[in-house]
PDB file of C-alpha atoms in Angstrom:
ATOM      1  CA  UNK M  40     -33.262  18.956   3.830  1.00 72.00           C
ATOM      2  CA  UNK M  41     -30.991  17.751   6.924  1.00 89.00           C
ATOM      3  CA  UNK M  42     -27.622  17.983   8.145  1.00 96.00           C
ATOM      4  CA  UNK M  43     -27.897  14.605   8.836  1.00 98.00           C
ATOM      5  CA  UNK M  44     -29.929  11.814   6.790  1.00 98.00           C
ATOM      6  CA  UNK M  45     -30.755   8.615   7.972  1.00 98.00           C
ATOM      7  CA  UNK M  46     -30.748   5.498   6.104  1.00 98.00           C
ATOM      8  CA  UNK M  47     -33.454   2.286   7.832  1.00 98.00           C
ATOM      9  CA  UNK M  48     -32.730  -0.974   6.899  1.00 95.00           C
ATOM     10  CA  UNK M  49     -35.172  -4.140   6.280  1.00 90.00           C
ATOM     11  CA  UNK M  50     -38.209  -5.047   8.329  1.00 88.00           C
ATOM     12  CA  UNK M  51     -39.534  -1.416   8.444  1.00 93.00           C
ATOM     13  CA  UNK M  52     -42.717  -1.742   5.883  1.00 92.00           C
ATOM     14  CA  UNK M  53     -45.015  -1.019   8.860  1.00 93.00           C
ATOM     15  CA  UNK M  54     -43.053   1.809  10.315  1.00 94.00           C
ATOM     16  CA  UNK M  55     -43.372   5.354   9.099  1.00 96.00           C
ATOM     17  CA  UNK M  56     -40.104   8.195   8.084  1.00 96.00           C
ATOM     18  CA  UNK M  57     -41.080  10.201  11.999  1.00 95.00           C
ATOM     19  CA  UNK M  58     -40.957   6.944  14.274  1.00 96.00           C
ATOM     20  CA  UNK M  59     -38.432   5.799  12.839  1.00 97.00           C
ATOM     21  CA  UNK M  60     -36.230   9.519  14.038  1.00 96.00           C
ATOM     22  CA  UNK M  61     -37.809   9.164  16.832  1.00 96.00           C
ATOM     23  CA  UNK M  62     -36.297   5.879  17.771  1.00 97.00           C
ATOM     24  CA  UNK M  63     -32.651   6.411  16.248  1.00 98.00           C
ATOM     25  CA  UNK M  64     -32.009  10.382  17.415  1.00 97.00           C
ATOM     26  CA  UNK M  65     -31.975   9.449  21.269  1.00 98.00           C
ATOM     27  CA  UNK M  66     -29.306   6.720  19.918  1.00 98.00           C
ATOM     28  CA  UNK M  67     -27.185   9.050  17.537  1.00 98.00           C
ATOM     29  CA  UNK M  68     -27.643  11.936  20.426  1.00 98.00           C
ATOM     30  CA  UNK M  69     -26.136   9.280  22.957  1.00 98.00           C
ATOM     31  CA  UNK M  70     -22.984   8.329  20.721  1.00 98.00           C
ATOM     32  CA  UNK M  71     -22.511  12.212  20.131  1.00 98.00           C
ATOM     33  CA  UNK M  72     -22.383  12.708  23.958  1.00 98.00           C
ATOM     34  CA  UNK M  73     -20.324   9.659  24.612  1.00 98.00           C
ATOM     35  CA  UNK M  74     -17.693  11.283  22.318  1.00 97.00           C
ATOM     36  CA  UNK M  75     -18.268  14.060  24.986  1.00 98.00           C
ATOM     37  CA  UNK M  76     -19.576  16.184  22.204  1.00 98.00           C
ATOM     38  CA  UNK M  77     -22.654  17.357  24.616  1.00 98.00           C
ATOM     39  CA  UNK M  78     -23.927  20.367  22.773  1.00 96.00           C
ATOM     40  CA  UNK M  79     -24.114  18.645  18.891  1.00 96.00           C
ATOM     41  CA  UNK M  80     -25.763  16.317  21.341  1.00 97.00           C
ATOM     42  CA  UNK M  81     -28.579  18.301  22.342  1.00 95.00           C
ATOM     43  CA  UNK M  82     -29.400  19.973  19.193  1.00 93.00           C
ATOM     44  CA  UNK M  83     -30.136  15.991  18.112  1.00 95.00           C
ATOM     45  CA  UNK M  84     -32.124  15.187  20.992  1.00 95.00           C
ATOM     46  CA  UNK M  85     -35.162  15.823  22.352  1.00 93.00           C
ATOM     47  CA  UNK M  86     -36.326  17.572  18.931  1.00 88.00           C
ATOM     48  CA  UNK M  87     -36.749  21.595  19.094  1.00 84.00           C
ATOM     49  CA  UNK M  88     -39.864  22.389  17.477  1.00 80.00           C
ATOM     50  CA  UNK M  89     -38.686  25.954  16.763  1.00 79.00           C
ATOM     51  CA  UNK M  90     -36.175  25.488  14.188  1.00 75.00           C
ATOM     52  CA  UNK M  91     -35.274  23.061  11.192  1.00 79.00           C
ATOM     53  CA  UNK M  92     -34.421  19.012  12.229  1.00 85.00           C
ATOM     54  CA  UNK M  93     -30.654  18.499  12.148  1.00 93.00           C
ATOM     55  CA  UNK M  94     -31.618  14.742  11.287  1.00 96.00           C
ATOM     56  CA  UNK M  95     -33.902  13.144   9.209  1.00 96.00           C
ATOM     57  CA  UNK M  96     -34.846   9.448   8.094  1.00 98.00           C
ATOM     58  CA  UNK M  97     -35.229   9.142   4.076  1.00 98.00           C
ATOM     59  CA  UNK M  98     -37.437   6.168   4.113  1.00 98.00           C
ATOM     60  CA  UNK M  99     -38.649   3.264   1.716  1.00 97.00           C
ATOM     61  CA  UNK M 100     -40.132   0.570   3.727  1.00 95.00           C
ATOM     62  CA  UNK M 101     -43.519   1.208   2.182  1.00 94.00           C
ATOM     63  CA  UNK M 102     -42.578  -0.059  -1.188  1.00 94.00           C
ATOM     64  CA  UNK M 103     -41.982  -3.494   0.469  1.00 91.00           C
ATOM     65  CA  UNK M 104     -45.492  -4.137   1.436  1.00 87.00           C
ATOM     66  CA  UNK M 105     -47.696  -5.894  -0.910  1.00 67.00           C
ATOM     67  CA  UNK M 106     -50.921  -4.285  -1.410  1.00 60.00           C
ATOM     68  CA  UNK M 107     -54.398  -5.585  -0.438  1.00 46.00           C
ATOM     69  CA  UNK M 108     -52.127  -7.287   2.250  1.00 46.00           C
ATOM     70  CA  UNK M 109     -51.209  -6.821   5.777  1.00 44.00           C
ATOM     71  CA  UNK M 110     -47.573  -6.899   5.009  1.00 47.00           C
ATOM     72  CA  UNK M 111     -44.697  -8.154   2.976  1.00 48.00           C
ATOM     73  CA  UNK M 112     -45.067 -11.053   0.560  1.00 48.00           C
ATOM     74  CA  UNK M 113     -42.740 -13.753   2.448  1.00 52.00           C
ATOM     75  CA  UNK M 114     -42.556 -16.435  -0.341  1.00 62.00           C
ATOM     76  CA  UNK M 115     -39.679 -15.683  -2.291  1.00 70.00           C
ATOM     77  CA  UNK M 116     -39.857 -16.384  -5.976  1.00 74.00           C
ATOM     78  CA  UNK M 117     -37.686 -18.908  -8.029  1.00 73.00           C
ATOM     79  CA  UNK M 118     -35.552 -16.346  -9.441  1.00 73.00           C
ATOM     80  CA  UNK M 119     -35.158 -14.583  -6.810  1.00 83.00           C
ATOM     81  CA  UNK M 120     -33.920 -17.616  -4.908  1.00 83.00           C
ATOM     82  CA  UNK M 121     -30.306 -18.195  -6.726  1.00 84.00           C
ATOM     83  CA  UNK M 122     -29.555 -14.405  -5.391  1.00 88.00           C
ATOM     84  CA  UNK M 123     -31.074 -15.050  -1.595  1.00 87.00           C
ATOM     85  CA  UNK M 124     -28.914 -18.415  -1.415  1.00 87.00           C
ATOM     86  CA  UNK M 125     -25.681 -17.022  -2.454  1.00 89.00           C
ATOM     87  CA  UNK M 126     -26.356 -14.238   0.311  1.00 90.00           C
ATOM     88  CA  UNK M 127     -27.390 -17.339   2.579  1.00 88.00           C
ATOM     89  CA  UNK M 128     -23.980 -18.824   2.218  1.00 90.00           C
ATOM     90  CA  UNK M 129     -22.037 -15.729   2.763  1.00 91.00           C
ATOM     91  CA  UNK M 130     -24.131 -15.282   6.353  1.00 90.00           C
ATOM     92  CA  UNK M 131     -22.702 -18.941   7.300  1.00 89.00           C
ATOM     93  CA  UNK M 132     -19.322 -18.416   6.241  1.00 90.00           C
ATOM     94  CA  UNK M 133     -19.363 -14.940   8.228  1.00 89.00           C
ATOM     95  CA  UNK M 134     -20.687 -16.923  11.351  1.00 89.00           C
ATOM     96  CA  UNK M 135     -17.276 -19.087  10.944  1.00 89.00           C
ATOM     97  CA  UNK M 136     -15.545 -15.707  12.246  1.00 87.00           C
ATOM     98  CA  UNK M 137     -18.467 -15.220  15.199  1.00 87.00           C
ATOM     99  CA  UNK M 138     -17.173 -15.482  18.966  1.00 87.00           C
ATOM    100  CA  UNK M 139     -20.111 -17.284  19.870  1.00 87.00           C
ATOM    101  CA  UNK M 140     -18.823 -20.874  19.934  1.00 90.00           C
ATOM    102  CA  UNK M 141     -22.155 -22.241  19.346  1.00 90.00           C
ATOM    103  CA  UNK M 142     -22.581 -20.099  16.081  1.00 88.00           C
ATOM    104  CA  UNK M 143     -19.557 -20.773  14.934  1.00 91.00           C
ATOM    105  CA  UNK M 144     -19.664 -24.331  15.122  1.00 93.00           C
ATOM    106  CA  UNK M 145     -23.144 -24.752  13.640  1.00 91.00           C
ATOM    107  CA  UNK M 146     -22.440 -22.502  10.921  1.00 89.00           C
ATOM    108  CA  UNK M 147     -19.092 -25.286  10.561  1.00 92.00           C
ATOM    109  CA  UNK M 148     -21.827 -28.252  10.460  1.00 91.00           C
ATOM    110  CA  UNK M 149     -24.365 -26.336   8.237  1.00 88.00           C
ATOM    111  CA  UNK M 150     -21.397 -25.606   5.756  1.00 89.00           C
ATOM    112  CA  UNK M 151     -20.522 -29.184   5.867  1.00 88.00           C
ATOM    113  CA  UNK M 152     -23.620 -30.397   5.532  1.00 87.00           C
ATOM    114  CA  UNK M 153     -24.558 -28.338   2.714  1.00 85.00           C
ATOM    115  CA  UNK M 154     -21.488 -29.766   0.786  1.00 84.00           C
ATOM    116  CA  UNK M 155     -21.970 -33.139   1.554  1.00 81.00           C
ATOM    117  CA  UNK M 156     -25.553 -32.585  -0.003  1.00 74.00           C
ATOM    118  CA  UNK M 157     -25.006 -30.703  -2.913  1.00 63.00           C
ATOM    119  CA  UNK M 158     -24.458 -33.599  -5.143  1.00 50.00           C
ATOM    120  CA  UNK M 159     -28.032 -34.238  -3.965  1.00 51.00           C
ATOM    121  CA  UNK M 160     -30.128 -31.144  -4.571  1.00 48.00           C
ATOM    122  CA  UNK M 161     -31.534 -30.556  -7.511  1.00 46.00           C
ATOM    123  CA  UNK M 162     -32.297 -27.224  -9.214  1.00 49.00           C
ATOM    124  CA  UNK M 163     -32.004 -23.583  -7.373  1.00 49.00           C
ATOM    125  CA  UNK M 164     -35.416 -24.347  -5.633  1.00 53.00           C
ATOM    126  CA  UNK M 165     -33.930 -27.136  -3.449  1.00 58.00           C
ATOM    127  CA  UNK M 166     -30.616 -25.568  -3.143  1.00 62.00           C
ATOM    128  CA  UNK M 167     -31.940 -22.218  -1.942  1.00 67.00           C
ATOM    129  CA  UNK M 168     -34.715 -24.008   0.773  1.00 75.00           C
ATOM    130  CA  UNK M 169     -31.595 -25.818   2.012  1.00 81.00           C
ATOM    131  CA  UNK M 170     -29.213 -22.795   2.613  1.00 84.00           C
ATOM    132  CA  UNK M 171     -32.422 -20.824   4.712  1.00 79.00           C
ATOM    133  CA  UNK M 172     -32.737 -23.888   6.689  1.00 80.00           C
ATOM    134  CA  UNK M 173     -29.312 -23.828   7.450  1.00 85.00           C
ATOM    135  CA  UNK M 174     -29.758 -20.657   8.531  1.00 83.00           C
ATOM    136  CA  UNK M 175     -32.378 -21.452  10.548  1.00 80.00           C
ATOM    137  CA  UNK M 176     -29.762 -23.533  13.084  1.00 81.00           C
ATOM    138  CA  UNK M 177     -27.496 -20.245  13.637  1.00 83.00           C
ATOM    139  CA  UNK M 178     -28.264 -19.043  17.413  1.00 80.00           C
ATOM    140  CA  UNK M 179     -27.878 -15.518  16.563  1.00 74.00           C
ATOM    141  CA  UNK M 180     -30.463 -15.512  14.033  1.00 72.00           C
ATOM    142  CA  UNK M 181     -32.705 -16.912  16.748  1.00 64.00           C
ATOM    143  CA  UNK M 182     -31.927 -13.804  18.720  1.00 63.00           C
ATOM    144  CA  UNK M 183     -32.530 -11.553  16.039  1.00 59.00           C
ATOM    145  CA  UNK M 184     -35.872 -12.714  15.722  1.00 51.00           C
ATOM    146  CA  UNK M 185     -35.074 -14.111  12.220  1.00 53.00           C
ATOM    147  CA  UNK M 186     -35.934 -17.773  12.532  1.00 50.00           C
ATOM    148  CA  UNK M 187     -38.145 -19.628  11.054  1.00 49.00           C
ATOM    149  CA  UNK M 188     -38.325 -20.143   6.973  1.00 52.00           C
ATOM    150  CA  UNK M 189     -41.212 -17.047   6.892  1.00 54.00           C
ATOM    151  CA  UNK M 190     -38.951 -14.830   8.458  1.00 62.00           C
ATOM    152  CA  UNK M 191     -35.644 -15.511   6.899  1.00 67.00           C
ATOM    153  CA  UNK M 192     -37.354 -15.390   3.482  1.00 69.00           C
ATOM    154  CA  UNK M 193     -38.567 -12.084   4.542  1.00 74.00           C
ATOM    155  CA  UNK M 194     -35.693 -10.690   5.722  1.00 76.00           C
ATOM    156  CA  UNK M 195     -33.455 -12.246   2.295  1.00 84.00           C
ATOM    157  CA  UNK M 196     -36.433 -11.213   0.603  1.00 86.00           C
ATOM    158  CA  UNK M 197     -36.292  -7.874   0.884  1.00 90.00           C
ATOM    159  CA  UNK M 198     -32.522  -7.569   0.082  1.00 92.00           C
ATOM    160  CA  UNK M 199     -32.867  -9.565  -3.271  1.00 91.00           C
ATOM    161  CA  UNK M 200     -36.250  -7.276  -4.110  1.00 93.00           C
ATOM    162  CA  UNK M 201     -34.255  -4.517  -3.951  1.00 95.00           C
ATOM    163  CA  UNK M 202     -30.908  -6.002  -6.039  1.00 95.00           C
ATOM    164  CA  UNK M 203     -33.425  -7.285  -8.715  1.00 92.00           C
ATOM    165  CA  UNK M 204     -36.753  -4.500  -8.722  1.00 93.00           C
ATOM    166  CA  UNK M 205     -35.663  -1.424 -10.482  1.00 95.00           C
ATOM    167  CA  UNK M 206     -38.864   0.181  -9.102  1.00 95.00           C
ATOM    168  CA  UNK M 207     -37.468  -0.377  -5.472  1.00 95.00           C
ATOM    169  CA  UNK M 208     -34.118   0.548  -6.096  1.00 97.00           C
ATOM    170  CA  UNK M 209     -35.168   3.639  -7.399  1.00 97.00           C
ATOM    171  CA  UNK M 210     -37.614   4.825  -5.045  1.00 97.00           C
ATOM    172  CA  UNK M 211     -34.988   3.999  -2.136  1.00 98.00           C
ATOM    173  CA  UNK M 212     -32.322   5.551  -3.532  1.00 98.00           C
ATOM    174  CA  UNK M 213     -34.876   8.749  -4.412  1.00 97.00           C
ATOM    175  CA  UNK M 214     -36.092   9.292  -0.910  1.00 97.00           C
ATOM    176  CA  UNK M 215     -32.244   9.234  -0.086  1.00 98.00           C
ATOM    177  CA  UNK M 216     -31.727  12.004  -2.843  1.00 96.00           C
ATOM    178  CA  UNK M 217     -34.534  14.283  -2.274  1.00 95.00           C
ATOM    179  CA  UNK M 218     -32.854  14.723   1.315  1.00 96.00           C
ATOM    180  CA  UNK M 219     -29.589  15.904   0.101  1.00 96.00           C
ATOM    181  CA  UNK M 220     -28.229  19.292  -0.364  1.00 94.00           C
ATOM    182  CA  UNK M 221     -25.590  21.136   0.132  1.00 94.00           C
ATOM    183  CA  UNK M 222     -25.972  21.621   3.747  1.00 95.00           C
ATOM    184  CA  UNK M 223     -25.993  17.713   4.123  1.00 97.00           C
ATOM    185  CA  UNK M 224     -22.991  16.813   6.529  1.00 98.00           C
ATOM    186  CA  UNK M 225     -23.383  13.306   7.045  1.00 98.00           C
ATOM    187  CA  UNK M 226     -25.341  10.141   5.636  1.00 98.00           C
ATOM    188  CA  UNK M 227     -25.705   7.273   7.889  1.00 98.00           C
ATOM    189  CA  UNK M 228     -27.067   4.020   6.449  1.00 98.00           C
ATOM    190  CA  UNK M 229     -27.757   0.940   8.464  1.00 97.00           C
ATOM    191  CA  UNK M 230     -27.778  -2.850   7.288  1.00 94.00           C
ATOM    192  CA  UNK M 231     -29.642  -2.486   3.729  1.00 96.00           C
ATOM    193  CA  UNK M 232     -29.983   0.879   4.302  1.00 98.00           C
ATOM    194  CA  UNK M 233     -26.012   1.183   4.089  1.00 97.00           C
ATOM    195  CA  UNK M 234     -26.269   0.035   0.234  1.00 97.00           C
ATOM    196  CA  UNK M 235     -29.129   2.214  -0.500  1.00 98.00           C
ATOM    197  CA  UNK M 236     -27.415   5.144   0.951  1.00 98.00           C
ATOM    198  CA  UNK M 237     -23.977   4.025  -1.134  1.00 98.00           C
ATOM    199  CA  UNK M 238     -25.659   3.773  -4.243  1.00 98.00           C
ATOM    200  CA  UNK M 239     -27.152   7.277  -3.659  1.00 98.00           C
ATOM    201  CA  UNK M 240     -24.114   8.496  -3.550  1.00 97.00           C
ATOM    202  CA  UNK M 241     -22.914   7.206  -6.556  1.00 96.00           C
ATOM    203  CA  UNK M 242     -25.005   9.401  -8.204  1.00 92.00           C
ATOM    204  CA  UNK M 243     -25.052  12.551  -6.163  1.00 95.00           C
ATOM    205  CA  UNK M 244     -23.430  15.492  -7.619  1.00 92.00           C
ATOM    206  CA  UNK M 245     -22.178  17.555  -4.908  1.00 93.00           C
ATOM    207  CA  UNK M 246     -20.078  16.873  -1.930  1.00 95.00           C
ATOM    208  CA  UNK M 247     -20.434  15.208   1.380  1.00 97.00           C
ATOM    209  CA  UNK M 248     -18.123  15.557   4.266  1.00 98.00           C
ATOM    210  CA  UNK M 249     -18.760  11.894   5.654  1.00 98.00           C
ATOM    211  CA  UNK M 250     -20.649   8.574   5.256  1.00 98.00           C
ATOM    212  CA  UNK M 251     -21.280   6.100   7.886  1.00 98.00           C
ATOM    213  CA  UNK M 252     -22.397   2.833   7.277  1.00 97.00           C
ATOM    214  CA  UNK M 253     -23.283   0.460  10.166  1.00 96.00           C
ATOM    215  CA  UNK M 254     -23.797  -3.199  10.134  1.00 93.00           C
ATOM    216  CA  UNK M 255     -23.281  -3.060   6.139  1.00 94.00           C
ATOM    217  CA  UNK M 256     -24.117  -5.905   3.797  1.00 93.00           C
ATOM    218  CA  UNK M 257     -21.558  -3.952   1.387  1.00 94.00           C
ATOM    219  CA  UNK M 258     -19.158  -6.299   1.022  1.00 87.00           C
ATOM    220  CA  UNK M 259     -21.209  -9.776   0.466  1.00 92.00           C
ATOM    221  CA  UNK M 260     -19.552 -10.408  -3.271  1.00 91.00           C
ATOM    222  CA  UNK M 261     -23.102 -11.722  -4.034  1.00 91.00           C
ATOM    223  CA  UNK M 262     -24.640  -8.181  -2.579  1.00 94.00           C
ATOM    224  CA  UNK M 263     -21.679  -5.870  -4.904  1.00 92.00           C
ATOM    225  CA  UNK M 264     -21.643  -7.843  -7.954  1.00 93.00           C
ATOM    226  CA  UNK M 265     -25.477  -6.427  -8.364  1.00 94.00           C
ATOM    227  CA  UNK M 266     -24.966  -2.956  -7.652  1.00 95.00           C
ATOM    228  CA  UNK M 267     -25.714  -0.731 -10.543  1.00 94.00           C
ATOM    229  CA  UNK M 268     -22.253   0.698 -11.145  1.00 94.00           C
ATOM    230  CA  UNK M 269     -18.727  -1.382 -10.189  1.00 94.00           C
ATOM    231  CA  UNK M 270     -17.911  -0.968  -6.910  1.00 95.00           C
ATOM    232  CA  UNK M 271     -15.888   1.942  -6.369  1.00 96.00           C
ATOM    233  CA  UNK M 272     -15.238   5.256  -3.535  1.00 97.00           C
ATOM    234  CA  UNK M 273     -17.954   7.885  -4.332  1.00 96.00           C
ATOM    235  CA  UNK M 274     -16.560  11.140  -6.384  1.00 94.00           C
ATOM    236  CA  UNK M 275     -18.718  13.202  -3.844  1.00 93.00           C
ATOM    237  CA  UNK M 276     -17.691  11.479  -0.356  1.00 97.00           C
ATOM    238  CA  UNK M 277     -14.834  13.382   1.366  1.00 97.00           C
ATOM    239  CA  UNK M 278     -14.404  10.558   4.116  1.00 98.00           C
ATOM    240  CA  UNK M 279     -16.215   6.773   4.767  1.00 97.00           C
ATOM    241  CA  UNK M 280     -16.596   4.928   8.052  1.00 97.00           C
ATOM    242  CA  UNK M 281     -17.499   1.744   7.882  1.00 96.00           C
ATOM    243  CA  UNK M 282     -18.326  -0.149  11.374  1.00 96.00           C
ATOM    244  CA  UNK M 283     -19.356  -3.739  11.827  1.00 93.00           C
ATOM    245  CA  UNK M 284     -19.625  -5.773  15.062  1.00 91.00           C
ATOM    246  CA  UNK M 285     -17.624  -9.400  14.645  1.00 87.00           C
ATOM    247  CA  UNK M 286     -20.889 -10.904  15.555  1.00 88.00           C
ATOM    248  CA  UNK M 287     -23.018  -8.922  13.199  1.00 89.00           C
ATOM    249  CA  UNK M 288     -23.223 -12.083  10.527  1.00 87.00           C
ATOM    250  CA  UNK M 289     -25.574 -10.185   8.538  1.00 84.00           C
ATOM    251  CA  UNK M 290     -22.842  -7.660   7.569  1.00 84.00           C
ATOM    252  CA  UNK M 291     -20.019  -8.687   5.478  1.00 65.00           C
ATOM    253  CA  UNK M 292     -16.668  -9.035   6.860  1.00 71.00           C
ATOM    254  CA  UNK M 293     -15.539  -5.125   6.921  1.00 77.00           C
ATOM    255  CA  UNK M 294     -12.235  -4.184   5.153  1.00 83.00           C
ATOM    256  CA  UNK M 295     -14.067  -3.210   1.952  1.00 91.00           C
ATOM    257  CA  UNK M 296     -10.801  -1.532   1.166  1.00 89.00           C
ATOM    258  CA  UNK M 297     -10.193  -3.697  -1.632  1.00 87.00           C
ATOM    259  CA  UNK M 298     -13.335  -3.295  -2.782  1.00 92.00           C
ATOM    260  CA  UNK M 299     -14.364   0.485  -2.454  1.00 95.00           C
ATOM    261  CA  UNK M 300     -11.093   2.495  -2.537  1.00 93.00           C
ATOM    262  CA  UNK M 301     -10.998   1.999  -6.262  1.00 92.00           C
ATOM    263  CA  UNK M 302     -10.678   5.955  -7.696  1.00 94.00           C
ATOM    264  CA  UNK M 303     -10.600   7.050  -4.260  1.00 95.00           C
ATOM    265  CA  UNK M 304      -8.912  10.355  -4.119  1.00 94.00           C
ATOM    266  CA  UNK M 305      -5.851  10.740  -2.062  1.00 94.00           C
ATOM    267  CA  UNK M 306      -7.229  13.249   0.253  1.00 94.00           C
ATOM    268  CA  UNK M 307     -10.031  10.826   0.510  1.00 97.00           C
ATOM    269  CA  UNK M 308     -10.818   8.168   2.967  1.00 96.00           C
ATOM    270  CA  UNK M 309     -12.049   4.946   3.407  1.00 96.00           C
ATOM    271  CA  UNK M 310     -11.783   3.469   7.307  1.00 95.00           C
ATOM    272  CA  UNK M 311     -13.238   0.383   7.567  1.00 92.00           C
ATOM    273  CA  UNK M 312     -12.760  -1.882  10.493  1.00 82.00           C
ATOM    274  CA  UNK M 313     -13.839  -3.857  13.532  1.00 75.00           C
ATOM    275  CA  UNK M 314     -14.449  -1.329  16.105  1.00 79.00           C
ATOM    276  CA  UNK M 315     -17.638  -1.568  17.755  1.00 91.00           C
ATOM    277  CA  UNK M 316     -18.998  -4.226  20.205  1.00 92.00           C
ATOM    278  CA  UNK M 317     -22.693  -4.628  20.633  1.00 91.00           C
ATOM    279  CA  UNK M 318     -22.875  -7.426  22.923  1.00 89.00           C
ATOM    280  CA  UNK M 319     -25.687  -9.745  22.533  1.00 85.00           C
ATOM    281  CA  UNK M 320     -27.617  -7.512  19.993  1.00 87.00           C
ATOM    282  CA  UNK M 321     -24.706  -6.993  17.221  1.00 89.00           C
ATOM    283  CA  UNK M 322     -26.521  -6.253  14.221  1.00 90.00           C
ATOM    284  CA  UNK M 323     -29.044  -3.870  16.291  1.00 92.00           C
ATOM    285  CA  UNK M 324     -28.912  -0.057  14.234  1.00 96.00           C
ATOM    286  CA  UNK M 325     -29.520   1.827  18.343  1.00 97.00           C
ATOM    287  CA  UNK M 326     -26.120  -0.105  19.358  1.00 97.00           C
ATOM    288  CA  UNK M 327     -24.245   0.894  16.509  1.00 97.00           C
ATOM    289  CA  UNK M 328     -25.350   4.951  16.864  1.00 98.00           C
ATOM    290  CA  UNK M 329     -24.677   4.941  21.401  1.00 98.00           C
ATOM    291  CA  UNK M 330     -20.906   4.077  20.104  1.00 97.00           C
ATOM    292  CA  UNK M 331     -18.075   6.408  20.493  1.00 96.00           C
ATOM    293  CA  UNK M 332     -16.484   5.916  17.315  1.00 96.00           C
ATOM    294  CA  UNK M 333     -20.114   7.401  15.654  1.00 97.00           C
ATOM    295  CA  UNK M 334     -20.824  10.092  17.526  1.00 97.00           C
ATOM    296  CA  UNK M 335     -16.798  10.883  17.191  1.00 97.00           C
ATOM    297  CA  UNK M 336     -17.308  11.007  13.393  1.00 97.00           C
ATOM    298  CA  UNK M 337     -20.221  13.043  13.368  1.00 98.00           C
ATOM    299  CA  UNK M 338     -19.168  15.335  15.348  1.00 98.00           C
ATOM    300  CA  UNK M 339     -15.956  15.749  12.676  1.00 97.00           C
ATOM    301  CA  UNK M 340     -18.163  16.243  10.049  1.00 97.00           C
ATOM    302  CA  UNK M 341     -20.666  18.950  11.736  1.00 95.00           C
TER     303      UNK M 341
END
């Protein structure tokens, strides 16, 4: 059990619950401190080895690798390819909204494109091979390290696996679980991690003081259409914040407001906004935790 649990998003089959602390706590410890909160700060980082962790990462990466293989299963299956392409779209239409000219005007000519063709295409196979290789002409994705069809079907892959595998979704969502108690202050979930750590929620019966989700794929209609419950504010969560860099194409846009706040009680919240710049690594979980506006919300909470 942790005052704080951590939440890892895709591409993290070959990493392991203790690296993965070790790389975000010198993060979440350096947003704490930038809020000038400097002694929550060092109780998050470097790790005392005399006393419980304050943090720790509930992790699932595992159940994305296939076995008897070195890794994931890239080759995304027919009907799992209607699901990846409607997230595929979404990703253009949020580079529309980038600052980067050059995104934004490819995503313009992909979009285009991919109208001017659909009269063409022919079944979900062709449709969804089209979107990813739109995709494949968006700069940032190049900088992400997502390009090429291997990678992007990879990275989509592993989102639509764990819309569409019940076995996924409920191992994630129990290594989120088994973390919680009522000492639990705050839940941070980054990129798929964010819906993982949602969904949790939805089904935890006591009370949190605060959920954070970074870089959040929450509010792709194609990502909260296949959650297992309606969207709607968690019974359990005193107060959300939701932070998403402009750039960050992989997240949705990020007033989920419309979305989320159904039942939300009135001494609840729900702050969801632009607020965070990460400069030329935007959807990068380390960036999101160094910001002020983190650290200021954990140290709220704790």
């Amino acid at each position: 059990m942790a005052s704080i649990v951590l939440v890892h998003g895709i591409a993290q089959e070959q990493r392991s619950d203790i690296e993965l602390e070790n790389e975000w706590l010198p993060s979440l410890a350096g947003g704490v401190a930038n809020a000038q909160h400097h002694e929550l700060a060092d109780r998050l980082w470097p790790i005392r080895q005399d006393g419980p962790r304050v943090a720790r990462m509930a992790f699932y990466g595992q159940k994305f690798l296939t076995p008897d293989q070195a890794g994931p299963d890239s080759a995304l299956s027919p009907e799992h390819l209607e699901t990846a392409s409607e997230i595929g779209l979404e990703w253009l239409t949020n580079a529309l909204d980038s600052t980067k000219a050059q995104d934004a005007g490819n995503a313009q000519l992909e979009l285009e494109a991919l109208a001017a063709d659909g009269t063409d295409l022919q079944g979900i196979g062709a449709v969804g091979s089209r979107v990813i290789a739109a995709l494949d002409h968006i700069p940032w994705l190049s900088k992400a390290g997502l390009v090429g069809a291997a990678r992007l079907n990879k990275t989509l892959g592993q989102v639509v696996r764990y819309l569409t595998e019940p076995d996924i979704r409920a191992y994630a969502i129990d290594e989120v679980c088994r973390h919680l108690d009522s000492n639990t202050r705050v839940v941070i979930g980054h990129s798929l991690g964010a819906v993982v750590a949602y969904e949790a929620l939805r089904s935890y019966k006591g009370q949190l003081p605060l959920l954070i989700t970074l870089g959040s794929p929450l509010g792709l209609s194609a990502v909260n259409r296949r959650l297992q419950k309606p969207p709607a504010f968690p019974s359990s969560l005193l107060r959300w914040v939701n932070l998403a860099d402009r750039d960050d194409i992989v997240a949705a846009r990020p007033h989920l407001t419309k979305v989320f706040a159904i039942n939300r009680p009135p001494w609840a919240r729900l702050e969801s906004t632009y607020t965070v710049d990460n400069g030329s690594s935007p959807h990068r979980a380390n960036f999101y935790l160094t910001k002020k506006a983190t650290g200021q919300a954990i140290a709220d909470a704790m």
